[in-house]
mmCIF file of C-alpha atoms in Angstrom:
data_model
loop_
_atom_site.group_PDB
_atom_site.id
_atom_site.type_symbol
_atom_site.label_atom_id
_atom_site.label_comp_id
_atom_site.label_asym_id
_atom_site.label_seq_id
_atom_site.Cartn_x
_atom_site.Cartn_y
_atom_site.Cartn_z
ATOM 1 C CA UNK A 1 0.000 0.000 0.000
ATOM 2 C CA UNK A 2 2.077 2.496 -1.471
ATOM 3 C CA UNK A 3 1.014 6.032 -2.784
ATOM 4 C CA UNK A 4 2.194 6.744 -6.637
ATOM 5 C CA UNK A 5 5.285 4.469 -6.299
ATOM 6 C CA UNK A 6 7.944 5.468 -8.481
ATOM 7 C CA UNK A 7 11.316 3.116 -8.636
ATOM 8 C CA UNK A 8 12.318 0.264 -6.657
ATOM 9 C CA UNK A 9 15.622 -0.228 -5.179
ATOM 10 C CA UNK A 10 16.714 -4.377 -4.077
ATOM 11 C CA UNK A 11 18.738 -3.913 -1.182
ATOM 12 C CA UNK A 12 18.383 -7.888 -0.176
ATOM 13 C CA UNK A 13 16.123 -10.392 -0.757
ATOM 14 C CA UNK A 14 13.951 -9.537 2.070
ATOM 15 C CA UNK A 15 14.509 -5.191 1.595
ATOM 16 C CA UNK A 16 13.852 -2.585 -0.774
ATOM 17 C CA UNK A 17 13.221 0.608 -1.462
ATOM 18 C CA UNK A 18 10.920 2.053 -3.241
ATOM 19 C CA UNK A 19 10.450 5.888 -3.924
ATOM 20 C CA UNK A 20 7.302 7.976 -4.432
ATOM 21 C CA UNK A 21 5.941 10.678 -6.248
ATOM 22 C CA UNK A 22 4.553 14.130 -4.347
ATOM 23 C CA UNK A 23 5.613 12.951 -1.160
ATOM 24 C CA UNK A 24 9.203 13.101 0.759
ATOM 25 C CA UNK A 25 8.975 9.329 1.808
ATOM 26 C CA UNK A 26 10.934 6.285 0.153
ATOM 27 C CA UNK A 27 9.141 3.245 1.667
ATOM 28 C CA UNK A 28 11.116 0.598 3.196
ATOM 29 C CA UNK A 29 9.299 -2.663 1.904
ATOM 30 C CA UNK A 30 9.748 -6.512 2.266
ATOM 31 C CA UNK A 31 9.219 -7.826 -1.058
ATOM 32 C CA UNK A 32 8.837 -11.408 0.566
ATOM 33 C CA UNK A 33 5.821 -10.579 2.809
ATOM 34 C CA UNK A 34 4.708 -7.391 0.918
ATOM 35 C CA UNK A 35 4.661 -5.056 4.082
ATOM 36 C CA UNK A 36 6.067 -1.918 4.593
ATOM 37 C CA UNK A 37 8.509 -2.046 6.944
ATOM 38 C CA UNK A 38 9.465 1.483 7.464
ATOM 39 C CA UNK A 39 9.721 4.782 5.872
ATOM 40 C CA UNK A 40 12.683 7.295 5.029
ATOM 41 C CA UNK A 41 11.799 11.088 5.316
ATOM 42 C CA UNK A 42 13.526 13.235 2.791
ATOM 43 C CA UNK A 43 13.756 16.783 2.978
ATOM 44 C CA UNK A 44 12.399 17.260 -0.529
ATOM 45 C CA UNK A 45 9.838 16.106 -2.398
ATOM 46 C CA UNK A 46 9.316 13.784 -5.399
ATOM 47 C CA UNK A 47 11.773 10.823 -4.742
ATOM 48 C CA UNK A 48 12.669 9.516 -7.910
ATOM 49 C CA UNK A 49 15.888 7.376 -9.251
ATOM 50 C CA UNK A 50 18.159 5.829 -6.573
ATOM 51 C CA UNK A 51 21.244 3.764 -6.435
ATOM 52 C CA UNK A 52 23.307 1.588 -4.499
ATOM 53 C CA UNK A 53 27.180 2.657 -3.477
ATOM 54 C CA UNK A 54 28.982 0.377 -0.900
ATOM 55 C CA UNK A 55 26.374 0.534 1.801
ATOM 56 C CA UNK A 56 24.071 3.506 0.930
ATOM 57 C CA UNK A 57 21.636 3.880 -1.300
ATOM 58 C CA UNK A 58 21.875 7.289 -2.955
ATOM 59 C CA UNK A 59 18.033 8.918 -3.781
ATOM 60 C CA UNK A 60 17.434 11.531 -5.836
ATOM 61 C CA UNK A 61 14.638 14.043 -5.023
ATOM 62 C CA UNK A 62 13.193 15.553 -8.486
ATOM 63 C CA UNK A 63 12.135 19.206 -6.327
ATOM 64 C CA UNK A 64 12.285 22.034 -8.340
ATOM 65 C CA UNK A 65 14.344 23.859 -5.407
ATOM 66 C CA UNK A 66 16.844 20.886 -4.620
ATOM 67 C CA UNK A 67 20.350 20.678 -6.158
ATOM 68 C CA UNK A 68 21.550 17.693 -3.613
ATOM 69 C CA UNK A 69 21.129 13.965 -3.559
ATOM 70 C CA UNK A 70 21.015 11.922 -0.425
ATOM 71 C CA UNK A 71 22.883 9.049 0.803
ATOM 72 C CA UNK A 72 21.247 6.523 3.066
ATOM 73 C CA UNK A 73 22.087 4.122 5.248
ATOM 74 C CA UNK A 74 20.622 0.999 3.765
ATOM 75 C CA UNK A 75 21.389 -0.754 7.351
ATOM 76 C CA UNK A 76 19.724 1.891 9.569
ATOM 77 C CA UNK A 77 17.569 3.675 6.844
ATOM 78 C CA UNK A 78 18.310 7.111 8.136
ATOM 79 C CA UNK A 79 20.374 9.862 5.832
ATOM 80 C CA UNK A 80 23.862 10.089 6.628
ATOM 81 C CA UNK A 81 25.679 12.365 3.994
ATOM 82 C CA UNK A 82 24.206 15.369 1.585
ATOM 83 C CA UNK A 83 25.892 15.645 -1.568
ATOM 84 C CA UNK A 84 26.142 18.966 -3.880
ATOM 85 C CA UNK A 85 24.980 18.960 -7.581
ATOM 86 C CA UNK A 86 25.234 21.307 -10.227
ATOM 87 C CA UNK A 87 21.676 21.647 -11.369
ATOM 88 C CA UNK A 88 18.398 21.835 -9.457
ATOM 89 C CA UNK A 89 15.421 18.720 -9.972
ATOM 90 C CA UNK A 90 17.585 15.428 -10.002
ATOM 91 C CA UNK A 91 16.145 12.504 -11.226
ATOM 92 C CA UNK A 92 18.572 9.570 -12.271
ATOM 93 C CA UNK A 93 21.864 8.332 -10.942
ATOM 94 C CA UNK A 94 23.971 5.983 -11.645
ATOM 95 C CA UNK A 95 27.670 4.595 -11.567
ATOM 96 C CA UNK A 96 30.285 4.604 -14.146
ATOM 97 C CA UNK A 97 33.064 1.810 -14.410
ATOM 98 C CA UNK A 98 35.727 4.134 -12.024
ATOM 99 C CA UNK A 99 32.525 3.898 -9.030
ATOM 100 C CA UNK A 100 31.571 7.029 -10.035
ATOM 101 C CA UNK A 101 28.674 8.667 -9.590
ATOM 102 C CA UNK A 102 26.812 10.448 -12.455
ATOM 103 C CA UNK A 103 23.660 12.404 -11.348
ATOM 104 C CA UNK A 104 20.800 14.022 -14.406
ATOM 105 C CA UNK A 105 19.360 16.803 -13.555
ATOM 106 C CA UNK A 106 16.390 18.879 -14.570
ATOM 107 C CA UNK A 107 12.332 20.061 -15.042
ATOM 108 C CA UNK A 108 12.206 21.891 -18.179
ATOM 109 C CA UNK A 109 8.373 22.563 -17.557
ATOM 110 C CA UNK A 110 9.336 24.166 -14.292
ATOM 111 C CA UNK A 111 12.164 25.846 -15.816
ATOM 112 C CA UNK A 112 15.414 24.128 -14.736
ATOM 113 C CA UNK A 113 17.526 23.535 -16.998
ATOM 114 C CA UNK A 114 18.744 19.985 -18.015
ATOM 115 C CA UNK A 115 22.046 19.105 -15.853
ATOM 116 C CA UNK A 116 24.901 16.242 -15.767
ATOM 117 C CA UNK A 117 27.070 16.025 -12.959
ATOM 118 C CA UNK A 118 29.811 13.575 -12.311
ATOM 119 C CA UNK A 119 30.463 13.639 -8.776
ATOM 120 C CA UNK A 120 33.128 11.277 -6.455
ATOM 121 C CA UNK A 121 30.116 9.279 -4.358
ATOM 122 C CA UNK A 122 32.646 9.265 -1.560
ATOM 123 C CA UNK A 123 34.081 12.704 -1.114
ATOM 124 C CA UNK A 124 31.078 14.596 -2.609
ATOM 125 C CA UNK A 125 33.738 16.566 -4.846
ATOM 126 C CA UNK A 126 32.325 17.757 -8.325
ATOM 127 C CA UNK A 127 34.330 16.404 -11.023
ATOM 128 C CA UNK A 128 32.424 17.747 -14.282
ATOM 129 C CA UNK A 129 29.023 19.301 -15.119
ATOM 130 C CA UNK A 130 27.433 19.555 -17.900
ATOM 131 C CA UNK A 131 24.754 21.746 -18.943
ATOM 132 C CA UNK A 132 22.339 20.850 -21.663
ATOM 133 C CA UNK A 133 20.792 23.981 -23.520
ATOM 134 C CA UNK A 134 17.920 25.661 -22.761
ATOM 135 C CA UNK A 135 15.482 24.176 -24.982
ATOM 136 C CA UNK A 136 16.517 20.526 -24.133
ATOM 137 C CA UNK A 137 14.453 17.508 -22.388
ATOM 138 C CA UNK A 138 17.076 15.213 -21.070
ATOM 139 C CA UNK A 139 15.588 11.652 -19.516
ATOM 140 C CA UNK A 140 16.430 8.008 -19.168
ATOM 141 C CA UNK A 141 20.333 8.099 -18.645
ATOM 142 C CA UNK A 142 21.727 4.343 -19.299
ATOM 143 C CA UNK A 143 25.214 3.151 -18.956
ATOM 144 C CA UNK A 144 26.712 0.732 -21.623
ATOM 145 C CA UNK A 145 27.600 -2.615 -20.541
ATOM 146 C CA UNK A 146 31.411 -1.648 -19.807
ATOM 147 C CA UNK A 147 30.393 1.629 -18.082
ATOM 148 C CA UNK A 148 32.348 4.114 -19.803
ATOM 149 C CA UNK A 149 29.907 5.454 -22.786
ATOM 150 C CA UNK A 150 26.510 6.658 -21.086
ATOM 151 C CA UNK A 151 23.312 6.750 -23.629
ATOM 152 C CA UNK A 152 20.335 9.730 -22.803
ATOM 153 C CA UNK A 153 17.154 10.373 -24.644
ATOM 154 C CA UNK A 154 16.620 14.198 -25.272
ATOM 155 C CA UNK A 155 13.171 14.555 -25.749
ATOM 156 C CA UNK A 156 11.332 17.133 -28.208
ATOM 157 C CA UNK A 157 7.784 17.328 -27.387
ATOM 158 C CA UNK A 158 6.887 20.675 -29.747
ATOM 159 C CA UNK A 159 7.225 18.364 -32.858
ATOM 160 C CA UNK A 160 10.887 19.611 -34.022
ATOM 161 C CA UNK A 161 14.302 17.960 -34.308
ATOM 162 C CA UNK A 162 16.281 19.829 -32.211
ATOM 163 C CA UNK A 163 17.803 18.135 -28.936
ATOM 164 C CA UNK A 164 15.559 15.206 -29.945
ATOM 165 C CA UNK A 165 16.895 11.682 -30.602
ATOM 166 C CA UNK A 166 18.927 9.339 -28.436
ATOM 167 C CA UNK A 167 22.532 10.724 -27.471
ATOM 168 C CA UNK A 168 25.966 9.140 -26.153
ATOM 169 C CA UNK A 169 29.417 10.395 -24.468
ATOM 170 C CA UNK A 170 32.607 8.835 -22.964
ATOM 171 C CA UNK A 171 32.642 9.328 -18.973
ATOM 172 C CA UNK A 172 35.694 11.462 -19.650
ATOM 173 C CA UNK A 173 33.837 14.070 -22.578
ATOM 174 C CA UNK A 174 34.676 17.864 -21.873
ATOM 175 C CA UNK A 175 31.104 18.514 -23.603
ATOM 176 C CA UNK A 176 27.756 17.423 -24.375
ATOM 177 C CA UNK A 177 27.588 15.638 -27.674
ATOM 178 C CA UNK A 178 25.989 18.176 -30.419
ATOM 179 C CA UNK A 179 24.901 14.983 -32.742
ATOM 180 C CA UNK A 180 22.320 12.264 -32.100
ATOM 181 C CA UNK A 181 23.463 8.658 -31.730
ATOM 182 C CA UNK A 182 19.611 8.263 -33.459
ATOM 183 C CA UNK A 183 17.724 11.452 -34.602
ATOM 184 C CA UNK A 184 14.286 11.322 -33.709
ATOM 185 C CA UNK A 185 12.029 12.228 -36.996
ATOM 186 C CA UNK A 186 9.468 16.026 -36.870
ATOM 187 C CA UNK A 187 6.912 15.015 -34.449
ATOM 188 C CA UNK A 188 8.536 12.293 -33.452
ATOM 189 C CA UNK A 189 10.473 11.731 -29.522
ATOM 190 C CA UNK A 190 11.619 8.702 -27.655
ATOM 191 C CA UNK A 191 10.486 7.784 -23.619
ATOM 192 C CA UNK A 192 12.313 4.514 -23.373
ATOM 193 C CA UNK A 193 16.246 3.487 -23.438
ATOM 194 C CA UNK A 194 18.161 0.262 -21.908
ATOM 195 C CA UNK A 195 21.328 -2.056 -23.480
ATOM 196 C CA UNK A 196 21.073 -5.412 -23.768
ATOM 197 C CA UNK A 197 23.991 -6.978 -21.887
ATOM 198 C CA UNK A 198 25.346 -9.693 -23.909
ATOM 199 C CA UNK A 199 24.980 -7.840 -26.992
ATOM 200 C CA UNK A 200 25.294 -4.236 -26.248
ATOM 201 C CA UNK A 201 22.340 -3.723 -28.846
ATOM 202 C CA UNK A 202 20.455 -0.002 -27.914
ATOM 203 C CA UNK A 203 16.620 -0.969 -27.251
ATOM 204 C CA UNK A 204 14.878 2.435 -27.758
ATOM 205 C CA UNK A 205 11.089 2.986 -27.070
ATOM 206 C CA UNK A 206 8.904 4.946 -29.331
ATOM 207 C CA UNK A 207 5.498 6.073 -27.332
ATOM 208 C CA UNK A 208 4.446 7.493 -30.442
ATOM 209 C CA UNK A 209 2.783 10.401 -28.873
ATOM 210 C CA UNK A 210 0.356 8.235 -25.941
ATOM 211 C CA UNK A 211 -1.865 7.751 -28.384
ATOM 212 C CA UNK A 212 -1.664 4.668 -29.323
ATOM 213 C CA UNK A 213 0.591 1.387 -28.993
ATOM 214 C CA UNK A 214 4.125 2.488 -28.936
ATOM 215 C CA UNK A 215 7.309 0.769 -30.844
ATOM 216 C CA UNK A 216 10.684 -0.750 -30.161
ATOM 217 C CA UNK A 217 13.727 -0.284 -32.087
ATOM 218 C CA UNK A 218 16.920 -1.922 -31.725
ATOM 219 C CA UNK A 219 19.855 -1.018 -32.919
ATOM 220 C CA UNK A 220 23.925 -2.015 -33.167
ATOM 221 C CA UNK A 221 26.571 0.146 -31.158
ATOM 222 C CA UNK A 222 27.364 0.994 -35.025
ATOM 223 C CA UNK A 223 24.219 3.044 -35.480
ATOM 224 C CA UNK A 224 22.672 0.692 -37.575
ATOM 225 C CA UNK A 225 19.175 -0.601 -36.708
ATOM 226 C CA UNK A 226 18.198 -4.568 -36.204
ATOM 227 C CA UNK A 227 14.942 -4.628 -36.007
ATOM 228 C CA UNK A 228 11.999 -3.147 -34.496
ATOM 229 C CA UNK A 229 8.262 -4.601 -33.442
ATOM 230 C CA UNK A 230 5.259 -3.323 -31.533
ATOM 231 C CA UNK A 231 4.221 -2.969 -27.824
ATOM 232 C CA UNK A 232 1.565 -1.406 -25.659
ATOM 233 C CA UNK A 233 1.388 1.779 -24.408
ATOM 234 C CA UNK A 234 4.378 3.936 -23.471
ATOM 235 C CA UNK A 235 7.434 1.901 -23.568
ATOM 236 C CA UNK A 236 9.668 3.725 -21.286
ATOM 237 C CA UNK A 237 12.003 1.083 -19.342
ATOM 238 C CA UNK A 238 13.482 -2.200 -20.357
ATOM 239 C CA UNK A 239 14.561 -5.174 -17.889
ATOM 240 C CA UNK A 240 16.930 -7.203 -19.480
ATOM 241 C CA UNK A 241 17.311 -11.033 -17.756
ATOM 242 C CA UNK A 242 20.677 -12.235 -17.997
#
């Protein structure tokens, strides 16, 4: 019994986390028994992505006036350290192949601006920031399979091609790519990205406006496309079983 659950964390097989929209709570859970266990108070709103890093699990809270991220104790569920970002609204993190941590930030809607920061998850020191322009959407940040090339969707919802398509850098880029890894097409923008782990093929997820059934389309780390096929509504995650 969880309000407008967001993203679940495993921390064992008998804990996780799971965050949830217009609320500061991340509920504590026991996916054996299906009770809430407990509940961690943030001191913004909207939890959203998390991640684990040795023994915390590191929560983003997408608030319109936050620029930190939180780490928790995953043993006592209580906050112990309050790391700095570069942009305000984070919503995704996630760890590179050095262990470090890279943190999207951003609510174009609410007028903050699209942010990257790569940050040391121990120290809390800033190593690089990156900041998308104005008019972009950035969402769905994956990691390759070898860590060091991260994939985000920039999203164009007025119908046009700029900052629309699916985009990748090294971990060690000075700046933003400025050209799609896959443009999205006028009227035309993409809610779902994952990589298959064995072959490193680039699932993307077409929601063709929420209108009506939604695509796949999978391509090689080449560019080229494999395939693509139908499926319901919205695609906008993919779980990959190894």
């Amino acid at each position: 019994n969880i309000p407008k659950p967001r993203y679940i964390l495993p921390i064992s097989d008998n804990k996780a986390y799971v965050s949830s929209q217009y609320s500061q709570n991340v509920y504590v859970i026991n996916p054996q028994t299906h009770k809430v266990l407990d509940t961690v108070e943030l001191p913004h709103m909207n939890p959203e992505g998390m991640c684990l890093f040795n023994n915390t699990a590191v929560i983003c809270t997408w608030d319109t006036v936050c620029n930190v991220i939180y780490k928790v104790d995953i043993g006592t569920d209580k906050v112990v350290h309050v790391l700095g970002l570069a942009g305000y609204a984070p919503q995704e993190a996630l760890l590179d192949n050095e262990g470090m941590l890279w943190v999207l930030s951003g609510n174009k809607p609410q007028h903050r601006v699209s942010t990257l920061t790569r940050l040391n998850p121990s120290s809390g020191d800033m190593l690089a920031s990156y900041r998308f322009p104005d008019n972009a959407d950035a969402i769905k940040p994956v990691f390759n399979n070898t860590r060091d090339t991260l994939y985000f969707i920039e999203a164009n919802f007025d119908g046009g091609t700029a900052n629309n398509g699916v985009y990748r850098m090294g971990i060690h880029e000075s700046t933003l790519p400025a050209t799609p890894f896959v443009a999205g097409k006028a009227f035309q923008y993409f809610w779902g990205l994952g990589i298959e782990p064995s072959t490193g093929y680039v699932y993307i997820g077409d929601p063709k406006g929420f209108t009506q059934k939604g695509s796949v389309y999978i391509y090689r780390q080449d560019g080229t496309q494999i395939k693509s096929f139908d499926v319901g509504m919205g695609p906008g995650h993919f779980y990959f079983e190894r």
